[in-house]
Every structure is written in C-alpha cells, then in structure tokens.
Amino acid sequence: MNGAVAILVAAGSSGRMGFPKLTARLPGGETALSLSVRGLIQGGVDAIVFVVSEDTKDAAQIAAETLPIPCTFVPGGETRQESVRFGLAAAAAFAPEIAVIHDAARCMCTPALVRDCILSARKTGSGIAAVPARDTVLLKGPEGEIGTLPRDRLICTQTPQVFRYRDILAAHAKAAGEEYAATDDCSIYAKAGFTPTFVTGSDENFKLTTPADFARLSAMVGSAVPAVGIGEDVHRLVEGRPLILGGVTIPYEKGLLGHSDADALAHAVMDAILGAAGLRDIGQLFPDTDPAYGGANSMALLHRAMEQVRAAGFSVINVDATIVAQAPKMAPHIPAMRENLSTAMGISPAQVNVKATTTEGLGPEGEGKCIRATAAALLRK
Ligand code: MG
C-alpha cells in the first residue's frame, strides 16, 4: 500500500471520566470514537489499526463496518506506549510508509491538521501536532524543592503524531526495554536520536479526559448545522392486498398496491431523511425495477436508508409524519407505528411523531382510492 496508516489508540480505561468516554453518545448520536475516525479518514489516511480495550472493541468493530478503507483491530497493552507498539506491529500488514498515531480521545482533530502532519512527515520524517505552553509549569523535586521551567521553551504535544513508519517502529522497539513508559511518541522518537518537526495544533484539539471536557465536547457537537427534508408518497387502495403503514398490518378490506409492501408512511419518512441528507430519494436507492425489492419489507429498507444517512455524517433530531386517509381509523395503530419507525432508524420513539387526518370525503383520498403520507425530518450533521 505504501500509504498513511492510522494507529488509533482507543484502549484507555476512562478512569478520570467515570463512564466509557469514547463510546458514550453525544448530542446527535455520534461518539468520540466515530468523530476521531471521521477526522482521520477525511484527513487522508488509507487504513486504520484500532487499538482497543474491552470497553471499545465492539463500538470500533461497528464503526469499521461502514468505512471506505481497510481496518484491523488489536488489543491494547498495559501502558499507552505498549498499546502503540502493538498497533505499529499490526500496521505492518498494510506495509505503510507513514504511521499516523492518534488518540481517539482527541476527537475534534480536524482533517486539515491530519493532512498537515502527514505532509510534514513526508517532507521531514515527522509531523507532531503541538501548541505552546500557556500555563506555568513547575517541577517538584523529591524533597519538595521547586524548579522553574522557562515557559517560552515548553511545548505541549497533542496527536496526531505522524512519522515515517520504519523510524517510529525502530524507536518504539528501542524504548520497549526501558523502565519509564513514555506518554507520547514524540519523546520516544527524540530519545532514539531523531529530531521531531512540530505542526501547529489547536485548543479545539483537546483530549477528552474529565466530565467537564465531555460537556465542552457535547456543546461543540450540539451546535452542528441542522438540515431539513420532506417526503411524500401515495399508493392506490385495492382489494386483495394487506394494508401496511409504519410497519403495522392494519385489518381492513383493502390494502395498498405497490412493488414493495407499499408502506406509504415508511416511504415518506425515508424520502424525508434522505432528502435532508442530500441523498436524493428511495427511487434511486431501491429502484422499483429491481426484482430484489419486490414485496420488500419497508422497515428493512428504512433501516438501510438510515445507514446511508449515518454514513453521510448525519443523525436524526426528529421526524414528523401525517397519514391522509378517509378510512380505516389510524389512531389505535399510531403507537406501534412510532415504535416500528424509530426502531428501524435506531432512534427513540419520542423523536418520531405520527398523526392521521381525513379529507372530509374530498379528493381521491376522501373517496378511498388511495392513501397519502407526508413527512418532515430534521437532521444534524
Ligand atoms: Mg411508495
């Protein structure tokens, strides 16, 4: 491959957080882990080695299923240094030229910073994200004596830390026997005799460590831009077909005609979420000329549409839908419809509203010739 392979370190214990910080849901349904993965991919890595713990391995595997690049998984070690060494060893499978070492807890790392660090490593051998020290750092000795460090010479390293693969592999091998476990890779690289190149990081690229960090991250993610979509669908009411709306089979003398199960409500909801995500419509995703979708269960189609929406980086804030039908009575079935639709989308029933109206006998819906459904969806990127 000879590309840039990410070693994504997601094996910490979340000791200072009190809950699994990398896999806890943020507003909009993302996790720190999924944000980190996206930053790396958009920053141009060609493969990812996930260094995982028991806490993170399932979430990492789920995140990897929808990724456009190859991934592999390796259990972490006793220390961060050991975890990175295991990750570097596993990266050999991709024959990388460049190793992009990144802590999953720095999930607000921008694609631009990843790219800058990779570029620096290609030019100079390394690219270490870092910022100047802002606080005064004192060194306390064993007798309590205080040493001062000149602040203008202090560098706070972040990740990504990017290196020529063979160099950092050698540096880690050399450091493996030493007693002191390094907390970053730049120190290991420098100790092995290399001169690191620093790339300007940012305050936003902070490390998720305390509950206050998690609150800050939630606020940053929660301010993401919303997107709205609408969907509409009509199916003809005929004899000899089941009436299925929102995944509920409603006892009635007629049912909806269509290539799939003709669930007009599910189809309107799918078009609303796809529309909000800018992914066109269900006709594009599941063509009715494709025999694979003959009689298809629309709840399964909705689930798949939602996967596409998530892969495009969106999550659902809420969905609202209206069924327009003269008969039968929809009210008794609405709770089950909300349950089915929300399950298919992987969201809460509280985020899905369904209502029904008649047209007082007017128009084709009023005459019982068809049933119409409309839906609006609000998504967040
Ligand atoms: Mg339809």
CSV table of C-alpha atoms and ligand atoms in Angstrom, one decimal:
chain,number,residue,atom,x,y,z
A,1,MET,CA,0.0,0.0,0.0
A,2,ASN,CA,2.8,2.4,1.0
A,3,GLY,CA,0.3,4.9,2.2
A,4,ALA,CA,-0.5,6.5,5.6
A,5,VAL,CA,-1.9,4.1,8.1
A,6,ALA,CA,-3.5,5.4,11.3
A,7,ILE,CA,-2.8,3.8,14.7
A,8,LEU,CA,-6.0,4.9,16.5
A,9,VAL,CA,-5.4,4.4,20.3
A,10,ALA,CA,-8.8,3.7,21.9
A,11,ALA,CA,-7.6,1.4,24.7
A,12,GLY,CA,-7.7,3.7,27.8
A,13,SER,CA,-9.7,3.0,30.9
A,14,SER,CA,-11.7,6.3,31.2
A,15,GLY,CA,-10.6,6.3,34.8
A,16,ARG,CA,-11.0,10.0,35.3
A,17,MET,CA,-14.3,10.2,33.4
A,18,GLY,CA,-16.3,7.5,35.3
A,19,PHE,CA,-18.0,6.3,32.2
A,20,PRO,CA,-16.8,5.0,28.8
A,21,LYS,CA,-15.9,8.3,27.3
A,22,LEU,CA,-15.0,7.1,23.7
A,23,THR,CA,-18.3,5.3,23.2
A,24,ALA,CA,-20.8,7.4,25.1
A,25,ARG,CA,-23.4,9.0,22.8
A,26,LEU,CA,-23.0,12.7,22.1
A,27,PRO,CA,-25.9,15.0,21.1
A,28,GLY,CA,-26.9,13.8,17.6
A,29,GLY,CA,-25.8,10.2,18.3
A,30,GLU,CA,-22.1,10.4,17.4
A,31,THR,CA,-19.4,9.2,19.7
A,32,ALA,CA,-15.9,10.5,20.3
A,33,LEU,CA,-14.6,7.3,18.6
A,34,SER,CA,-16.7,7.9,15.5
A,35,LEU,CA,-15.7,11.6,15.3
A,36,SER,CA,-12.0,10.6,15.5
A,37,VAL,CA,-12.4,8.0,12.8
A,38,ARG,CA,-14.1,10.6,10.5
A,39,GLY,CA,-11.3,13.1,11.1
A,40,LEU,CA,-8.6,10.6,10.2
A,41,ILE,CA,-10.4,9.4,7.0
A,42,GLN,CA,-11.2,12.9,5.8
A,43,GLY,CA,-7.6,13.8,6.6
A,44,GLY,CA,-6.4,11.2,4.1
A,45,VAL,CA,-5.4,8.0,5.9
A,46,ASP,CA,-5.5,4.8,3.8
A,47,ALA,CA,-6.2,2.3,6.6
A,48,ILE,CA,-6.8,2.2,10.3
A,49,VAL,CA,-5.4,0.0,13.1
A,50,PHE,CA,-7.8,0.2,16.0
A,51,VAL,CA,-6.0,-0.4,19.3
A,52,VAL,CA,-9.0,-1.4,21.5
A,53,SER,CA,-10.0,-2.4,25.1
A,54,GLU,CA,-12.9,-4.5,26.2
A,55,ASP,CA,-14.8,-1.2,26.5
A,56,THR,CA,-14.2,-0.1,23.0
A,57,LYS,CA,-13.8,-3.2,20.8
A,58,ASP,CA,-17.5,-3.7,19.9
A,59,ALA,CA,-18.0,0.0,19.1
A,60,ALA,CA,-14.8,0.0,17.0
A,61,GLN,CA,-16.0,-3.0,15.0
A,62,ILE,CA,-19.4,-1.4,14.4
A,63,ALA,CA,-17.7,1.9,13.3
A,64,ALA,CA,-15.4,0.0,10.9
A,65,GLU,CA,-18.3,-1.8,9.1
A,66,THR,CA,-19.3,1.2,7.2
A,67,LEU,CA,-15.8,2.6,6.5
A,68,PRO,CA,-14.5,3.0,2.9
A,69,ILE,CA,-10.9,1.9,3.9
A,70,PRO,CA,-9.5,-1.3,5.4
A,71,CYS,CA,-9.3,-1.7,9.1
A,72,THR,CA,-7.8,-4.1,11.6
A,73,PHE,CA,-8.1,-4.5,15.4
A,74,VAL,CA,-5.5,-5.2,18.1
A,75,PRO,CA,-5.9,-5.3,21.9
A,76,GLY,CA,-4.1,-2.6,23.8
A,77,GLY,CA,-1.3,-3.1,26.3
A,78,GLU,CA,-0.6,-2.2,29.9
A,79,THR,CA,0.5,1.3,29.0
A,80,ARG,CA,-0.1,3.7,26.2
A,81,GLN,CA,3.4,3.1,24.9
A,82,GLU,CA,2.8,-0.6,24.8
A,83,SER,CA,-0.6,-0.1,23.1
A,84,VAL,CA,1.1,2.0,20.3
A,85,ARG,CA,3.8,-0.6,19.9
A,86,PHE,CA,1.2,-3.3,19.4
A,87,GLY,CA,-0.6,-1.1,16.9
A,88,LEU,CA,2.6,-0.4,15.0
A,89,ALA,CA,3.2,-4.1,14.8
A,90,ALA,CA,-0.3,-4.8,13.4
A,91,ALA,CA,0.1,-1.9,10.9
A,92,ALA,CA,2.8,-4.0,9.2
A,93,ALA,CA,0.0,-5.8,7.4
A,94,PHE,CA,-0.6,-2.7,5.3
A,95,ALA,CA,3.1,-2.1,4.5
A,96,PRO,CA,2.8,1.6,5.4
A,97,GLU,CA,5.2,4.4,4.5
A,98,ILE,CA,3.7,6.7,7.1
A,99,ALA,CA,2.3,6.0,10.6
A,100,VAL,CA,-0.4,8.4,11.9
A,101,ILE,CA,-0.6,7.8,15.6
A,102,HIS,CA,-3.7,9.4,17.1
A,103,ASP,CA,-5.5,9.3,20.5
A,104,ALA,CA,-9.2,8.6,19.9
A,105,ALA,CA,-9.9,11.0,22.9
A,106,ARG,CA,-8.7,13.9,20.7
A,107,CYS,CA,-11.9,13.6,18.6
A,108,MET,CA,-12.1,17.2,17.5
A,109,CYS,CA,-8.9,16.9,15.5
A,110,THR,CA,-9.6,18.5,12.1
A,111,PRO,CA,-8.9,16.8,8.8
A,112,ALA,CA,-6.7,19.7,7.9
A,113,LEU,CA,-4.4,19.0,10.9
A,114,VAL,CA,-4.2,15.4,10.0
A,115,ARG,CA,-3.2,16.4,6.4
A,116,ASP,CA,-0.6,18.9,7.6
A,117,CYS,CA,1.0,16.4,9.9
A,118,ILE,CA,1.2,13.7,7.1
A,119,LEU,CA,2.6,16.3,4.7
A,120,SER,CA,5.3,17.3,7.3
A,121,ALA,CA,6.2,13.6,7.9
A,122,ARG,CA,6.6,13.0,4.1
A,123,LYS,CA,8.9,16.0,3.9
A,124,THR,CA,10.9,15.9,7.1
A,125,GLY,CA,10.3,12.5,8.7
A,126,SER,CA,7.7,13.6,11.3
A,127,GLY,CA,4.8,15.9,11.9
A,128,ILE,CA,3.8,16.4,15.6
A,129,ALA,CA,0.7,18.4,16.5
A,130,ALA,CA,1.7,20.7,19.3
A,131,VAL,CA,0.8,24.0,20.9
A,132,PRO,CA,2.9,26.4,23.1
A,133,ALA,CA,2.5,26.1,26.8
A,134,ARG,CA,0.1,28.6,28.2
A,135,ASP,CA,0.3,27.8,31.9
A,136,THR,CA,3.5,28.0,34.0
A,137,VAL,CA,4.8,24.5,34.7
A,138,LEU,CA,6.8,23.8,37.8
A,139,LEU,CA,9.0,20.8,38.5
A,140,LYS,CA,8.7,19.5,42.0
A,141,GLY,CA,11.7,17.6,43.3
A,142,PRO,CA,11.8,14.6,45.8
A,143,GLU,CA,12.4,17.0,48.7
A,144,GLY,CA,9.6,19.3,47.7
A,145,GLU,CA,12.0,21.8,46.1
A,146,ILE,CA,10.6,23.7,43.1
A,147,GLY,CA,12.3,24.1,39.8
A,148,THR,CA,11.1,26.5,37.2
A,149,LEU,CA,10.9,25.7,33.6
A,150,PRO,CA,11.2,28.6,31.0
A,151,ARG,CA,7.7,28.8,29.6
A,152,ASP,CA,8.8,30.0,26.2
A,153,ARG,CA,10.7,26.7,25.6
A,154,LEU,CA,7.8,24.4,26.7
A,155,ILE,CA,5.9,22.6,24.1
A,156,CYS,CA,2.6,20.8,24.8
A,157,THR,CA,2.3,17.9,22.3
A,158,GLN,CA,-1.0,16.6,21.0
A,159,THR,CA,-1.9,14.0,18.5
A,160,PRO,CA,-1.8,13.2,15.6
A,161,GLN,CA,1.9,12.4,15.8
A,162,VAL,CA,3.0,11.3,12.3
A,163,PHE,CA,6.2,9.6,11.4
A,164,ARG,CA,8.0,7.6,8.8
A,165,TYR,CA,6.8,4.1,9.7
A,166,ARG,CA,10.2,2.4,9.8
A,167,ASP,CA,11.6,5.2,12.0
A,168,ILE,CA,8.9,5.1,14.7
A,169,LEU,CA,8.8,1.3,14.6
A,170,ALA,CA,12.6,1.3,15.4
A,171,ALA,CA,12.2,4.0,18.0
A,172,HIS,CA,9.5,2.1,19.8
A,173,ALA,CA,11.5,-1.2,19.6
A,174,LYS,CA,14.4,0.6,21.3
A,175,ALA,CA,12.2,2.1,24.0
A,176,ALA,CA,10.4,-1.2,24.8
A,177,GLY,CA,13.1,-2.3,27.2
A,178,GLU,CA,13.2,0.9,29.2
A,179,GLU,CA,11.6,1.3,32.5
A,180,TYR,CA,9.9,4.7,32.1
A,181,ALA,CA,6.7,4.5,30.0
A,182,ALA,CA,6.5,7.5,27.7
A,183,THR,CA,3.1,9.2,27.4
A,184,ASP,CA,3.6,10.3,23.8
A,185,ASP,CA,5.5,9.0,20.7
A,186,CYS,CA,7.4,12.2,20.0
A,187,SER,CA,9.5,11.7,23.2
A,188,ILE,CA,10.3,8.1,22.1
A,189,TYR,CA,11.2,9.3,18.6
A,190,ALA,CA,13.5,12.1,20.0
A,191,LYS,CA,15.1,9.7,22.5
A,192,ALA,CA,16.0,7.4,19.6
A,193,GLY,CA,18.0,10.2,18.1
A,194,PHE,CA,15.6,11.7,15.6
A,195,THR,CA,14.7,15.5,15.5
A,196,PRO,CA,10.9,16.0,15.5
A,197,THR,CA,9.1,18.6,13.4
A,198,PHE,CA,6.2,20.3,15.1
A,199,VAL,CA,3.0,21.3,13.4
A,200,THR,CA,0.7,23.9,14.9
A,201,GLY,CA,-2.2,22.2,16.7
A,202,SER,CA,-5.2,23.9,18.3
A,203,ASP,CA,-7.0,24.4,21.6
A,204,GLU,CA,-10.1,22.7,20.0
A,205,ASN,CA,-7.9,19.5,19.6
A,206,PHE,CA,-8.2,18.9,23.3
A,207,LYS,CA,-8.0,15.5,25.0
A,208,LEU,CA,-11.3,14.2,26.4
A,209,THR,CA,-10.3,13.5,30.0
A,210,THR,CA,-12.7,14.9,32.6
A,211,PRO,CA,-16.6,15.2,32.7
A,212,ALA,CA,-16.1,19.0,32.0
A,213,ASP,CA,-14.3,18.0,28.8
A,214,PHE,CA,-17.2,15.9,27.9
A,215,ALA,CA,-19.6,18.8,28.5
A,216,ARG,CA,-17.5,21.0,26.3
A,217,LEU,CA,-17.4,18.4,23.6
A,218,SER,CA,-21.2,17.9,23.8
A,219,ALA,CA,-21.7,21.7,23.4
A,220,MET,CA,-19.4,21.8,20.4
A,221,VAL,CA,-21.1,18.8,18.7
A,222,GLY,CA,-24.6,20.1,19.6
A,223,SER,CA,-24.0,23.3,17.8
A,224,ALA,CA,-23.7,21.5,14.4
A,225,VAL,CA,-25.8,22.7,11.5
A,226,PRO,CA,-29.3,21.2,11.1
A,227,ALA,CA,-30.7,20.1,7.7
A,228,VAL,CA,-34.4,19.7,6.9
A,229,GLY,CA,-36.0,17.2,4.4
A,230,ILE,CA,-39.6,16.4,3.3
A,231,GLY,CA,-41.1,13.3,1.9
A,232,GLU,CA,-44.4,12.4,0.3
A,233,ASP,CA,-45.9,9.1,-1.0
A,234,VAL,CA,-49.2,7.9,-2.4
A,235,HIS,CA,-50.3,4.3,-3.0
A,236,ARG,CA,-53.6,3.1,-4.6
A,237,LEU,CA,-56.0,1.3,-2.3
A,238,VAL,CA,-57.1,-2.0,-3.9
A,239,GLU,CA,-58.7,-5.3,-2.8
A,240,GLY,CA,-56.6,-8.4,-2.2
A,241,ARG,CA,-53.6,-6.6,-0.6
A,242,PRO,CA,-52.7,-6.2,3.1
A,243,LEU,CA,-52.8,-2.6,4.4
A,244,ILE,CA,-49.3,-1.9,5.9
A,245,LEU,CA,-48.5,1.5,7.3
A,246,GLY,CA,-45.5,2.3,9.6
A,247,GLY,CA,-44.7,-1.5,9.6
A,248,VAL,CA,-48.2,-2.2,11.2
A,249,THR,CA,-50.6,-4.5,9.3
A,250,ILE,CA,-54.0,-2.9,9.8
A,251,PRO,CA,-57.1,-5.1,9.5
A,252,TYR,CA,-59.1,-3.6,6.5
A,253,GLU,CA,-60.9,-4.9,3.4
A,254,LYS,CA,-58.4,-3.2,1.1
A,255,GLY,CA,-54.6,-2.7,1.0
A,256,LEU,CA,-52.0,-0.6,-0.8
A,257,LEU,CA,-50.8,-1.6,-4.2
A,258,GLY,CA,-47.1,-1.4,-4.9
A,259,HIS,CA,-43.9,-3.1,-5.9
A,260,SER,CA,-42.7,-3.4,-2.3
A,261,ASP,CA,-45.1,-3.8,0.7
A,262,ALA,CA,-46.4,-0.3,-0.4
A,263,ASP,CA,-45.9,1.2,3.1
A,264,ALA,CA,-46.6,4.8,2.1
A,265,LEU,CA,-45.8,6.1,5.6
A,266,ALA,CA,-42.4,4.4,5.7
A,267,HIS,CA,-41.6,5.6,2.2
A,268,ALA,CA,-42.5,9.2,3.0
A,269,VAL,CA,-40.2,9.0,6.1
A,270,MET,CA,-37.4,7.5,4.0
A,271,ASP,CA,-37.6,10.3,1.5
A,272,ALA,CA,-37.6,12.9,4.3
A,273,ILE,CA,-34.4,11.6,5.9
A,274,LEU,CA,-32.7,11.0,2.5
A,275,GLY,CA,-33.7,14.5,1.3
A,276,ALA,CA,-32.4,16.2,4.4
A,277,ALA,CA,-29.0,14.4,4.0
A,278,GLY,CA,-28.9,15.4,0.3
A,279,LEU,CA,-29.1,11.7,-0.8
A,280,ARG,CA,-31.9,12.1,-3.4
A,281,ASP,CA,-34.7,9.6,-2.8
A,282,ILE,CA,-35.7,6.0,-2.3
A,283,GLY,CA,-36.3,5.5,-6.1
A,284,GLN,CA,-32.5,6.0,-6.5
A,285,LEU,CA,-31.6,3.8,-3.5
A,286,PHE,CA,-34.1,1.0,-4.1
A,287,PRO,CA,-35.3,1.1,-7.7
A,288,ASP,CA,-38.8,-0.5,-8.2
A,289,THR,CA,-37.4,-2.0,-11.4
A,290,ASP,CA,-35.1,-4.2,-9.3
A,291,PRO,CA,-36.8,-7.5,-8.5
A,292,ALA,CA,-34.8,-7.6,-5.3
A,293,TYR,CA,-37.3,-5.1,-3.8
A,294,GLY,CA,-40.4,-7.0,-4.9
A,295,GLY,CA,-42.6,-7.3,-1.8
A,296,ALA,CA,-39.8,-5.8,0.2
A,297,ASN,CA,-40.3,-5.1,3.9
A,298,SER,CA,-40.2,-1.3,4.1
A,299,MET,CA,-38.9,-1.3,7.7
A,300,ALA,CA,-35.8,-3.1,6.4
A,301,LEU,CA,-35.5,-0.5,3.6
A,302,LEU,CA,-35.8,2.3,6.2
A,303,HIS,CA,-33.1,0.7,8.3
A,304,ARG,CA,-30.8,0.6,5.2
A,305,ALA,CA,-31.7,4.2,4.2
A,306,MET,CA,-30.8,5.3,7.7
A,307,GLU,CA,-27.4,3.6,7.4
A,308,GLN,CA,-26.7,5.7,4.3
A,309,VAL,CA,-27.8,8.8,6.2
A,310,ARG,CA,-25.4,8.0,9.1
A,311,ALA,CA,-22.6,7.2,6.7
A,312,ALA,CA,-23.0,10.7,5.2
A,313,GLY,CA,-22.4,12.0,8.7
A,314,PHE,CA,-26.0,12.9,9.7
A,315,SER,CA,-28.1,12.0,12.7
A,316,VAL,CA,-31.9,12.5,13.2
A,317,ILE,CA,-33.2,15.2,15.5
A,318,ASN,CA,-36.9,14.4,14.8
A,319,VAL,CA,-39.3,13.2,12.2
A,320,ASP,CA,-43.0,14.2,11.9
A,321,ALA,CA,-45.4,12.5,9.6
A,322,THR,CA,-49.1,12.7,8.6
A,323,ILE,CA,-51.2,9.9,7.0
A,324,VAL,CA,-54.1,11.2,4.9
A,325,ALA,CA,-56.8,8.5,4.6
A,326,GLN,CA,-60.6,8.5,4.9
A,327,ALA,CA,-60.6,5.0,6.5
A,328,PRO,CA,-59.8,2.9,8.4
A,329,LYS,CA,-59.2,4.5,11.8
A,330,MET,CA,-55.4,5.0,12.3
A,331,ALA,CA,-55.4,6.2,15.9
A,332,PRO,CA,-55.2,2.7,17.6
A,333,HIS,CA,-52.2,1.8,15.5
A,334,ILE,CA,-50.1,5.0,15.8
A,335,PRO,CA,-48.1,4.0,18.9
A,336,ALA,CA,-47.0,0.8,17.1
A,337,MET,CA,-46.1,2.8,14.0
A,338,ARG,CA,-43.9,5.1,16.1
A,339,GLU,CA,-42.2,2.2,17.7
A,340,ASN,CA,-41.5,0.4,14.4
A,341,LEU,CA,-40.3,3.5,12.6
A,342,SER,CA,-38.0,4.5,15.5
A,343,THR,CA,-36.6,1.0,15.9
A,344,ALA,CA,-35.8,0.9,12.1
A,345,MET,CA,-34.0,4.2,12.4
A,346,GLY,CA,-32.2,3.4,15.6
A,347,ILE,CA,-33.7,6.4,17.4
A,348,SER,CA,-36.2,6.9,20.3
A,349,PRO,CA,-40.0,6.8,19.7
A,350,ALA,CA,-40.0,10.3,21.2
A,351,GLN,CA,-38.2,11.5,18.1
A,352,VAL,CA,-40.9,10.2,15.8
A,353,ASN,CA,-44.4,11.7,15.6
A,354,VAL,CA,-47.1,10.2,13.5
A,355,LYS,CA,-50.6,11.6,13.1
A,356,ALA,CA,-53.5,11.0,10.7
A,357,THR,CA,-56.2,13.1,9.1
A,358,THR,CA,-59.2,12.5,6.7
A,359,THR,CA,-60.1,14.9,3.9
A,360,GLU,CA,-63.8,15.0,4.7
A,361,GLY,CA,-64.5,12.9,1.7
A,362,LEU,CA,-62.7,15.2,-0.7
A,363,GLY,CA,-60.3,14.1,-3.4
A,364,PRO,CA,-59.0,10.6,-4.2
A,365,GLU,CA,-58.0,10.1,-0.5
A,366,GLY,CA,-61.5,11.1,0.6
A,367,GLU,CA,-63.1,8.7,-1.9
A,368,GLY,CA,-61.0,5.8,-0.6
A,369,LYS,CA,-59.0,5.4,-3.8
A,370,CYS,CA,-55.6,6.0,-2.2
A,371,ILE,CA,-53.7,6.7,1.0
A,372,ARG,CA,-51.2,9.5,1.1
A,373,ALA,CA,-48.4,10.1,3.6
A,374,THR,CA,-46.2,13.2,4.1
A,375,ALA,CA,-43.2,13.5,6.4
A,376,ALA,CA,-40.6,16.1,7.5
A,377,ALA,CA,-37.3,15.2,9.0
A,378,LEU,CA,-34.8,17.4,10.8
A,379,LEU,CA,-31.2,16.1,10.8
A,380,ARG,CA,-27.9,17.3,12.3
A,381,LYS,CA,-24.5,16.9,10.8
B,1,MG,MG,-44.0,4.2,-2.2
